[in-house]
Amino acid sequence: MPEAQDLLGVERGAIVAPAGHGKTELIAKVAALGKRTLVLTHTNAGIQAIRARLKRMRIPRSAVVVDTIAGWCLRYAHAFPGTAQPPVDMPVGAQWDDVHRGVKSALGVPAIRRVVEASYDRILIDEYQDCNGHQHELAIALSAITPTMIFGDPMQGIFEFAGATLSWEREIHATFPLVAELEVPYRWRDKNPALGDWIADARDRLIRGDRVEFAGGPVAYRQADDAFDMEALFQSIEGKDGTVAAIHCNKGICYRLAAAARGGYQAIEEMAARTMTEFAARWDASPTQPVRRDTLRWLFGESFSMRKLGEEESPSAEETSLLEAIKVPMAALAVDGPRAALEILLLTRKLPRARLHRQELVRDVERAISELAAGRCATMLEAAKRIRDRAGVVGRRMPKRTVSTPLLLKGLEFDHVVVPDAAHFAYERQAQAKLFYVAISRPTQSLTIAGSQGYLQLPPPAL
């Protein structure tokens, strides 16, 4: 790893950092050497990770400003609305590109450039592989005012579908020359060095488009014809402590895997909270009891799995009693809907054959219902938006065992990772090799890969 002190003389430069190679640590060390450093990233989770590292290093928050690119731009756009021309309401979708363009334009005004120059003595931009063209142009404009360094990994650029398709060689390094590529796999050094070496070798092979072999090394390979091999999900981690992630690119399959695992793995929700938003829209569609009843039944189907009764099995006395108890608040849905819904969800959790596999979804729905019940929101959609925005700020608490996509797990690490049906990466429309690399680089201790064959070969990625 380059010394942070040596990077202070760099006016414009790029650090390429493969997964687990100490990028966040280096960013914190470089930021600490300035009097007023601006660190920009893409997500609130990224903000929390950087702030946690700064806190651990006892660096005062007054010395380093950490923000998302979007959040920083929106503040500057509203500070200089005449030039930046921000939208009246919170930007959505392509409006964020307008915000980035507006702030870039504002940075061409000498007075605004002097504000930035007086505010920061250095700018560090993290996760640069996730930047689109408008954000890249913004970074170039900032680097003309204040020394700017970017940090990222082209092999983790999995947001190609969202426009993050910059070429590092032709576009990024043309402005931000390569200063160094981090080489020490810190994530695995004290836990499983052999796994770290295998992942580094797999990264090189993926870049070249070569075959990645699973058998005969630190990776546990299991033969499986599809993603629904429960032995891969459970036997591979038997007797192992720590956190576990099962990773599949298809969100729907992740939900089905969580249901098949009957709560043994929890599916996590995307930050857009689409399922909660759909629940809220269904609830608000009509105040009648049948609509609200059907809405809760739909939520139950999305988030609980119900074990089927055996051929000669009858519902237990406990289940029969709970189902009778549920009828009381169910009848009150049109009268006191929010409180009745909370009571129904509470009783549903107690059903002996029911297993909750989308706990985060149900918890957030319960919080939205509570906001409505307390009169703090006029509609369920308003309450759902409030819960979604709050989750975006405070972040999510990961369950001990989760099943999710590379998009939602990028930047996180787990003790153990299971990749069911490795062959499915070849059928992704974009970024196949990058998605696979993100998946296999999440574990610190063990990696299990299941598939119909003991290797995977993917087209060379666009870097």
C-alpha positions as a printed NumPy array, in Angstrom:
array([[  0.   ,   0.   ,   0.   ],
       [  1.384,   3.474,  -0.826],
       [  2.06 ,   5.697,   2.157],
       [ -0.608,   8.323,   2.703],
       [  2.065,  10.996,   3.091],
       [  3.383,  10.236,  -0.395],
       [ -0.033,  10.914,  -1.922],
       [ -0.211,  14.492,  -0.665],
       [  1.832,  15.714,  -3.604],
       [ -0.593,  14.233,  -6.144],
       [ -2.714,  16.895,  -7.821],
       [ -4.795,  14.429,  -9.82 ],
       [ -4.535,  10.681,  -9.515],
       [ -6.249,   7.318,  -9.258],
       [ -5.81 ,   4.436,  -6.838],
       [ -7.107,   1.095,  -8.093],
       [ -8.144,  -1.046,  -5.139],
       [ -9.353,  -4.638,  -5.559],
       [-11.874,  -5.815,  -2.99 ],
       [-10.479,  -6.224,   0.515],
       [ -7.177,  -4.464,  -0.179],
       [ -7.388,  -1.629,   2.356],
       [ -9.003,   1.134,   0.309],
       [-11.102,   2.593,   3.13 ],
       [ -8.081,   2.603,   5.443],
       [ -6.009,   4.489,   2.88 ],
       [ -8.776,   7.018,   2.242],
       [ -9.015,   7.699,   5.982],
       [ -5.26 ,   8.117,   6.335],
       [ -5.024,  10.535,   3.41 ],
       [ -8.07 ,  12.473,   4.635],
       [ -6.513,  12.822,   8.087],
       [ -3.476,  14.622,   6.703],
       [ -5.5  ,  17.545,   5.39 ],
       [ -6.952,  20.466,   7.3  ],
       [-10.332,  20.19 ,   5.595],
       [-10.787,  17.159,   3.333],
       [-13.937,  16.411,   1.341],
       [-14.631,  12.691,   0.851],
       [-17.367,  11.859,  -1.636],
       [-18.962,   8.446,  -2.161],
       [-22.227,   7.097,  -3.584],
       [-24.297,   5.68 ,  -0.719],
       [-25.141,   6.355,   2.896],
       [-23.66 ,   2.949,   3.701],
       [-20.401,   4.184,   2.189],
       [-20.563,   7.298,   4.345],
       [-21.022,   5.182,   7.456],
       [-18.075,   2.922,   6.584],
       [-15.722,   5.866,   6.057],
       [-16.911,   7.711,   9.152],
       [-16.504,   4.556,  11.238],
       [-12.896,   4.203,  10.05 ],
       [-12.183,   7.891,  10.773],
       [-13.674,   7.522,  14.253],
       [-11.576,   4.438,  14.942],
       [ -8.488,   6.422,  13.932],
       [ -9.581,   9.262,  16.263],
       [ -9.799,  11.785,  13.44 ],
       [-12.113,  14.683,  14.391],
       [-15.196,  15.051,  12.198],
       [-14.392,  18.739,  11.819],
       [-11.319,  17.81 ,   9.76 ],
       [-13.135,  15.66 ,   7.2  ],
       [-16.455,  16.186,   5.444],
       [-17.986,  12.902,   4.195],
       [-20.966,  13.061,   1.858],
       [-22.565,  11.388,  -1.117],
       [-21.909,  12.929,  -4.516],
       [-25.645,  13.443,  -4.906],
       [-26.098,  15.023,  -1.467],
       [-23.138,  17.401,  -1.849],
       [-24.276,  18.462,  -5.321],
       [-27.836,  19.081,  -4.189],
       [-26.645,  21.36 ,  -1.382],
       [-24.407,  23.362,  -3.714],
       [-27.181,  23.531,  -6.321],
       [-29.543,  25.086,  -3.776],
       [-26.779,  27.368,  -2.491],
       [-26.295,  28.753,  -6.012],
       [-29.702,  28.203,  -7.672],
       [-29.292,  30.959, -10.248],
       [-26.475,  29.065, -11.951],
       [-27.137,  25.457, -10.957],
       [-30.92 ,  25.637, -11.45 ],
       [-31.927,  22.692,  -9.21 ],
       [-35.404,  21.146,  -9.465],
       [-37.996,  22.476,  -7.058],
       [-38.691,  19.097,  -5.457],
       [-36.359,  16.24 ,  -4.506],
       [-34.774,  14.987,  -7.739],
       [-35.792,  11.609,  -9.081],
       [-34.273,   9.478, -11.812],
       [-32.655,  11.454, -14.615],
       [-33.159,  14.715, -12.704],
       [-30.009,  13.832, -10.756],
       [-28.053,  14.167, -13.997],
       [-29.452,  17.7  , -14.272],
       [-28.252,  18.405, -10.737],
       [-24.732,  17.174, -11.558],
       [-24.667,  19.197, -14.777],
       [-25.922,  22.281, -12.958],
       [-23.252,  22.1  , -10.259],
       [-20.527,  21.501, -12.866],
       [-21.734,  24.64 , -14.61 ],
       [-21.704,  26.538, -11.318],
       [-18.096,  25.499, -10.718],
       [-17.18 ,  27.53 , -13.776],
       [-18.125,  30.744, -11.937],
       [-14.977,  32.277, -10.342],
       [-16.753,  33.24 ,  -7.114],
       [-18.109,  29.711,  -6.622],
       [-14.714,  28.212,  -7.414],
       [-13.24 ,  30.379,  -4.647],
       [-15.855,  29.034,  -2.203],
       [-14.813,  25.447,  -2.967],
       [-11.122,  26.341,  -2.808],
       [-11.581,  27.983,   0.591],
       [-13.683,  25.086,   1.916],
       [-11.455,  22.099,   1.069],
       [ -7.747,  21.509,   0.678],
       [ -8.221,  18.046,  -0.868],
       [-11.025,  15.997,  -2.43 ],
       [-11.173,  12.185,  -2.357],
       [-13.824,  10.346,  -4.394],
       [-14.567,   6.752,  -3.434],
       [-16.155,   3.919,  -5.467],
       [-15.299,   5.689,  -8.701],
       [-16.286,   2.666, -10.777],
       [-19.901,   3.567,  -9.963],
       [-19.654,   7.065, -11.477],
       [-21.46 ,   7.897, -14.691],
       [-20.331,  10.429, -17.285],
       [-21.965,  13.429, -15.601],
       [-20.328,  12.624, -12.265],
       [-16.99 ,  12.157, -14.037],
       [-17.289,  15.608, -15.601],
       [-18.097,  17.017, -12.155],
       [-14.979,  15.354, -10.721],
       [-12.859,  16.85 , -13.504],
       [-14.273,  20.303, -12.695],
       [-13.49 ,  19.84 ,  -8.983],
       [ -9.962,  18.665,  -9.752],
       [ -9.338,  21.933, -11.584],
       [ -9.981,  23.749,  -8.292],
       [ -8.588,  21.472,  -5.562],
       [ -6.204,  18.463,  -5.61 ],
       [ -8.41 ,  15.434,  -6.261],
       [ -7.809,  11.703,  -6.001],
       [-10.186,   8.939,  -6.992],
       [-10.399,   5.408,  -5.565],
       [-12.115,   2.419,  -7.104],
       [-11.926,  -0.93 ,  -8.811],
       [-12.983,  -1.439, -12.43 ],
       [-13.765,  -5.08 , -11.598],
       [-16.484,  -3.969,  -9.178],
       [-18.237,  -1.738, -11.705],
       [-21.525,  -3.651, -11.668],
       [-23.815,  -0.677, -12.304],
       [-23.35 ,  -0.718, -16.074],
       [-27.157,  -0.891, -16.429],
       [-27.358,   2.502, -14.685],
       [-24.862,   4.208, -16.99 ],
       [-21.623,   3.568, -15.072],
       [-19.73 ,   2.497, -18.201],
       [-16.664,   4.744, -18.162],
       [-13.48 ,   3.22 , -19.565],
       [-10.707,   3.449, -17.012],
       [ -7.979,   3.353, -19.638],
       [ -9.478,   5.749, -22.185],
       [-11.546,   8.131, -20.053],
       [-10.725,   7.97 , -16.343],
       [ -6.932,   7.682, -16.446],
       [ -6.817,  10.39 , -19.115],
       [ -7.661,  12.85 , -16.329],
       [ -6.728,  10.883, -13.219],
       [ -3.481,   8.999, -13.993],
       [ -2.899,   5.697, -12.225],
       [ -0.819,   6.305,  -9.1  ],
       [ -0.893,   2.8  ,  -7.635],
       [ -2.826,  -0.46 ,  -7.519],
       [ -3.201,  -1.879,  -4.021],
       [ -1.653,  -5.34 ,  -3.751],
       [ -2.066,  -6.586,  -0.159],
       [ -5.311,  -8.549,   0.464],
       [ -5.86 ,  -7.367,   4.056],
       [ -9.37 ,  -8.859,   4.266],
       [ -7.949, -12.398,   4.232],
       [ -4.445, -11.936,   5.643],
       [ -5.294, -13.03 ,   9.19 ],
       [ -8.301, -15.26 ,   8.421],
       [ -7.703, -17.27 ,   5.261],
       [ -4.667, -16.173,   3.208],
       [ -5.126, -19.026,   0.739],
       [ -8.655, -17.834,  -0.032],
       [ -7.363, -14.303,  -0.562],
       [ -4.759, -15.604,  -3.021],
       [ -7.403, -17.66 ,  -4.86 ],
       [ -9.711, -14.642,  -5.195],
       [ -6.829, -12.5  ,  -6.496],
       [ -5.99 , -15.175,  -9.062],
       [ -9.661, -15.517, -10.008],
       [ -9.81 , -11.738, -10.554],
       [ -6.896, -11.908, -12.997],
       [ -8.483, -14.851, -14.802],
       [-11.826, -13.085, -15.079],
       [-10.138, -10.008, -16.538],
       [ -8.498, -12.164, -19.217],
       [-11.641, -14.206, -19.861],
       [ -9.928, -17.409, -18.683],
       [-11.534, -20.329, -16.897],
       [-11.886, -20.124, -13.097],
       [-11.562, -23.56 , -11.489],
       [-13.431, -24.244,  -8.234],
       [-12.06 , -27.61 ,  -7.171],
       [ -8.675, -28.399,  -5.665],
       [ -8.117, -25.186,  -3.698],
       [ -9.48 , -23.28 ,  -0.707],
       [-12.951, -23.085,  -2.267],
       [-15.525, -25.754,  -1.401],
       [-17.261, -26.937,  -4.571],
       [-20.613, -28.739,  -4.572],
       [-22.204, -30.279,  -7.646],
       [-25.743, -28.941,  -8.104],
       [-28.081, -28.624, -11.072],
       [-29.866, -25.469,  -9.924],
       [-29.867, -22.789,  -7.242],
       [-32.238, -24.65 ,  -4.925],
       [-29.741, -27.059,  -3.388],
       [-30.524, -26.667,   0.289],
       [-27.497, -28.775,   1.209],
       [-25.251, -26.108,  -0.301],
       [-26.981, -23.478,   1.821],
       [-26.846, -25.401,   5.088],
       [-24.373, -28.29 ,   5.074],
       [-21.586, -26.107,   3.71 ],
       [-21.756, -23.875,   6.787],
       [-22.514, -26.571,   9.349],
       [-20.413, -26.033,  12.47 ],
       [-19.16 , -22.628,  11.298],
       [-19.671, -19.485,  13.338],
       [-20.189, -16.021,  11.981],
       [-22.196, -14.291,   9.274],
       [-23.276, -15.996,   6.059],
       [-24.443, -14.659,   2.691],
       [-25.906, -16.644,  -0.173],
       [-25.51 , -14.603,  -3.362],
       [-27.535, -14.854,  -6.567],
       [-28.044, -12.179,  -9.238],
       [-31.784, -12.737,  -9.581],
       [-33.781, -10.938,  -6.895],
       [-36.811, -13.179,  -7.382],
       [-34.716, -16.31 ,  -6.908],
       [-33.257, -14.777,  -3.739],
       [-36.769, -14.391,  -2.346],
       [-37.63 , -17.969,  -3.345],
       [-34.417, -19.281,  -1.77 ],
       [-35.257, -17.464,   1.464],
       [-38.747, -18.964,   1.405],
       [-37.379, -22.451,   0.69 ],
       [-34.939, -22.051,   3.576],
       [-37.955, -21.26 ,   5.83 ],
       [-36.306, -18.378,   7.632],
       [-32.881, -20.023,   7.798],
       [-31.788, -17.218,   5.478],
       [-33.353, -13.772,   5.388],
       [-33.848, -11.813,   2.164],
       [-32.906,  -8.153,   2.462],
       [-34.749,  -5.326,   0.77 ],
       [-33.528,  -2.888,  -1.848],
       [-33.252,   0.727,  -0.726],
       [-36.046,   1.719,  -3.114],
       [-38.379,  -0.429,  -0.949],
       [-40.595,  -1.36 ,  -3.906],
       [-42.51 ,  -4.099,  -2.097],
       [-43.325,  -1.854,   0.868],
       [-44.356,   0.894,  -1.554],
       [-46.652,  -1.521,  -3.391],
       [-48.17 ,  -2.593,  -0.061],
       [-48.816,   1.073,   0.766],
       [-50.381,   1.761,  -2.627],
       [-52.683,  -1.25 ,  -2.271],
       [-53.665,  -0.147,   1.25 ],
       [-54.422,   3.411,   0.17 ],
       [-56.438,   2.27 ,  -2.851],
       [-59.56 ,   1.715,  -0.742],
       [-60.522,   1.933,   2.957],
       [-62.812,  -1.083,   2.697],
       [-62.254,  -4.215,   4.739],
       [-61.934,  -6.598,   1.761],
       [-59.187,  -4.511,   0.09 ],
       [-57.183,  -4.185,   3.291],
       [-57.67 ,  -7.872,   4.083],
       [-56.405,  -8.835,   0.618],
       [-53.482,  -6.423,   0.984],
       [-52.376,  -8.103,   4.214],
       [-52.814, -11.544,   2.658],
       [-50.625, -10.412,  -0.258],
       [-47.959,  -9.22 ,   2.197],
       [-48.142, -12.564,   4.004],
       [-47.545, -14.388,   0.724],
       [-44.542, -12.176,  -0.04 ],
       [-42.834, -12.527,   3.321],
       [-43.913, -15.752,   5.074],
       [-43.6  , -19.382,   4.052],
       [-46.202, -21.751,   5.423],
       [-45.3  , -25.405,   5.934],
       [-47.848, -27.673,   4.317],
       [-49.739, -30.06 ,   6.539],
       [-48.874, -33.725,   6.273],
       [-51.276, -36.156,   4.659],
       [-52.973, -37.038,   7.943],
       [-51.954, -33.932,   9.892],
       [-54.425, -31.375,  11.234],
       [-53.747, -27.819,  12.41 ],
       [-52.6  , -27.714,  16.014],
       [-54.776, -26.311,  18.771],
       [-52.408, -23.337,  19.006],
       [-52.779, -22.574,  15.306],
       [-56.558, -22.913,  15.432],
       [-56.708, -20.536,  18.402],
       [-54.495, -17.962,  16.658],
       [-56.537, -18.089,  13.459],
       [-59.696, -17.469,  15.474],
       [-57.989, -14.565,  17.256],
       [-56.943, -13.027,  13.917],
       [-60.584, -12.825,  12.819],
       [-61.29 , -10.101,  15.41 ],
       [-58.845,  -7.44 ,  14.137],
       [-59.487,  -8.617,  10.552],
       [-63.126,  -7.551,  10.94 ],
       [-62.002,  -4.134,  12.242],
       [-59.795,  -3.233,   9.266],
       [-62.302,  -0.745,   7.861],
       [-62.877,   0.909,  11.258],
       [-59.424,   1.141,  12.807],
       [-57.249,  -0.151,   9.983],
       [-53.683,   0.607,  11.169],
       [-54.109,  -0.743,  14.696],
       [-55.993,  -3.782,  13.432],
       [-53.239,  -4.466,  10.87 ],
       [-50.55 ,  -4.3  ,  13.56 ],
       [-52.489,  -6.803,  15.675],
       [-52.9  ,  -9.147,  12.692],
       [-49.172,  -9.06 ,  11.915],
       [-48.323,  -9.698,  15.569],
       [-50.568, -12.758,  15.689],
       [-49.398, -13.985,  12.288],
       [-45.794, -14.094,  13.503],
       [-46.911, -16.597,  16.18 ],
       [-48.424, -19.135,  13.771],
       [-46.475, -22.364,  14.394],
       [-46.229, -23.402,  10.714],
       [-45.316, -19.913,   9.457],
       [-41.714, -18.831,   8.945],
       [-40.799, -15.228,   8.171],
       [-38.145, -14.947,   5.46 ],
       [-38.39 , -11.201,   4.681],
       [-38.098,  -9.864,   8.19 ],
       [-36.79 ,  -6.461,   7.089],
       [-39.828,  -5.958,   4.85 ],
       [-42.365,  -6.826,   7.554],
       [-40.542,  -4.763,  10.164],
       [-40.536,  -1.694,   7.901],
       [-44.192,  -2.21 ,   7.005],
       [-45.022,  -2.387,  10.72 ],
       [-43.125,   0.863,  11.266],
       [-45.04 ,   2.534,   8.437],
       [-48.35 ,   1.304,   9.867],
       [-47.331,   2.664,  13.286],
       [-46.645,   6.091,  11.734],
       [-50.141,   6.055,  10.261],
       [-51.71 ,   4.822,  13.494],
       [-50.031,   7.612,  15.468],
       [-51.378,  10.245,  13.064],
       [-47.914,  11.344,  11.937],
       [-48.775,  10.59 ,   8.304],
       [-51.978,  11.048,   6.319],
       [-51.521,   8.054,   4.   ],
       [-49.721,   4.741,   4.005],
       [-47.637,   5.875,   1.009],
       [-46.441,   8.906,   2.96 ],
       [-45.574,   6.669,   5.924],
       [-43.737,   4.185,   3.699],
       [-41.683,   6.975,   2.143],
       [-40.745,   8.244,   5.597],
       [-39.558,   4.785,   6.675],
       [-37.674,   4.294,   3.399],
       [-35.892,   7.645,   3.736],
       [-35.023,   6.945,   7.359],
       [-33.542,   3.57 ,   6.42 ],
       [-31.456,   5.266,   3.745],
       [-29.874,   7.503,   6.37 ],
       [-29.315,   5.071,   9.244],
       [-28.529,   2.043,   7.053],
       [-29.632,  -1.524,   7.52 ],
       [-28.738,  -4.106,  10.119],
       [-27.76 ,  -7.302,   8.372],
       [-29.188, -10.613,   9.589],
       [-26.753, -13.362,  10.543],
       [-27.687, -15.285,   7.408],
       [-28.814, -13.398,   4.34 ],
       [-29.593, -14.207,   0.73 ],
       [-29.319, -11.346,  -1.726],
       [-27.819, -10.014,  -4.931],
       [-24.305,  -8.7  ,  -5.647],
       [-25.857,  -5.258,  -6.186],
       [-27.132,  -5.119,  -2.605],
       [-24.11 ,  -6.792,  -0.984],
       [-21.305,  -4.927,  -2.764],
       [-19.065,  -3.207,  -0.23 ],
       [-20.04 ,  -5.609,   2.564],
       [-18.129,  -8.571,   3.919],
       [-19.242, -11.815,   5.555],
       [-17.473, -14.65 ,   7.308],
       [-18.864, -17.218,   4.867],
       [-20.4  , -16.983,   1.395],
       [-22.353, -19.531,  -0.63 ],
       [-22.794, -19.029,  -4.382],
       [-25.658, -21.253,  -5.597],
       [-25.692, -22.187,  -9.293],
       [-22.531, -20.382, -10.438],
       [-23.477, -20.885, -14.09 ],
       [-26.251, -18.282, -13.831],
       [-23.708, -15.458, -13.971],
       [-23.143, -16.287, -17.646],
       [-26.774, -15.428, -18.391],
       [-26.673, -11.909, -16.97 ],
       [-27.06 ,  -9.262, -19.668],
       [-24.199,  -7.056, -18.444],
       [-21.121,  -7.182, -16.212],
       [-21.116, -10.978, -15.825],
       [-17.472, -11.274, -14.721],
       [-17.743,  -8.239, -12.439],
       [-20.858,  -9.578, -10.725],
       [-19.143, -12.908, -10.118],
       [-16.036, -11.191,  -8.741],
       [-18.126,  -9.088,  -6.348],
       [-19.869, -12.255,  -5.14 ],
       [-16.72 , -14.313,  -4.531],
       [-14.849, -11.461,  -2.829],
       [-17.381, -10.985,   0.018],
       [-16.226, -13.824,   2.362],
       [-13.346, -13.553,   4.813],
       [-13.182, -17.195,   5.942],
       [-14.878, -19.614,   3.552],
       [-16.391, -19.692,   0.085],
       [-18.701, -22.425,  -1.203],
       [-19.624, -22.528,  -4.893],
       [-22.331, -24.824,  -6.235],
       [-22.894, -25.575,  -9.885],
       [-23.294, -28.188, -12.559],
       [-19.576, -28.044, -13.4  ],
       [-16.457, -27.271, -11.416],
       [-15.439, -24.18 , -13.325],
       [-16.788, -20.973, -14.828],
       [-15.612, -19.088, -17.877],
       [-17.075, -15.681, -18.689],
       [-16.42 , -13.111, -21.419],
       [-13.671, -10.567, -20.573],
       [-15.281,  -7.546, -18.872],
       [-15.351,  -4.052, -20.308],
       [-12.876,  -2.103, -18.203]])
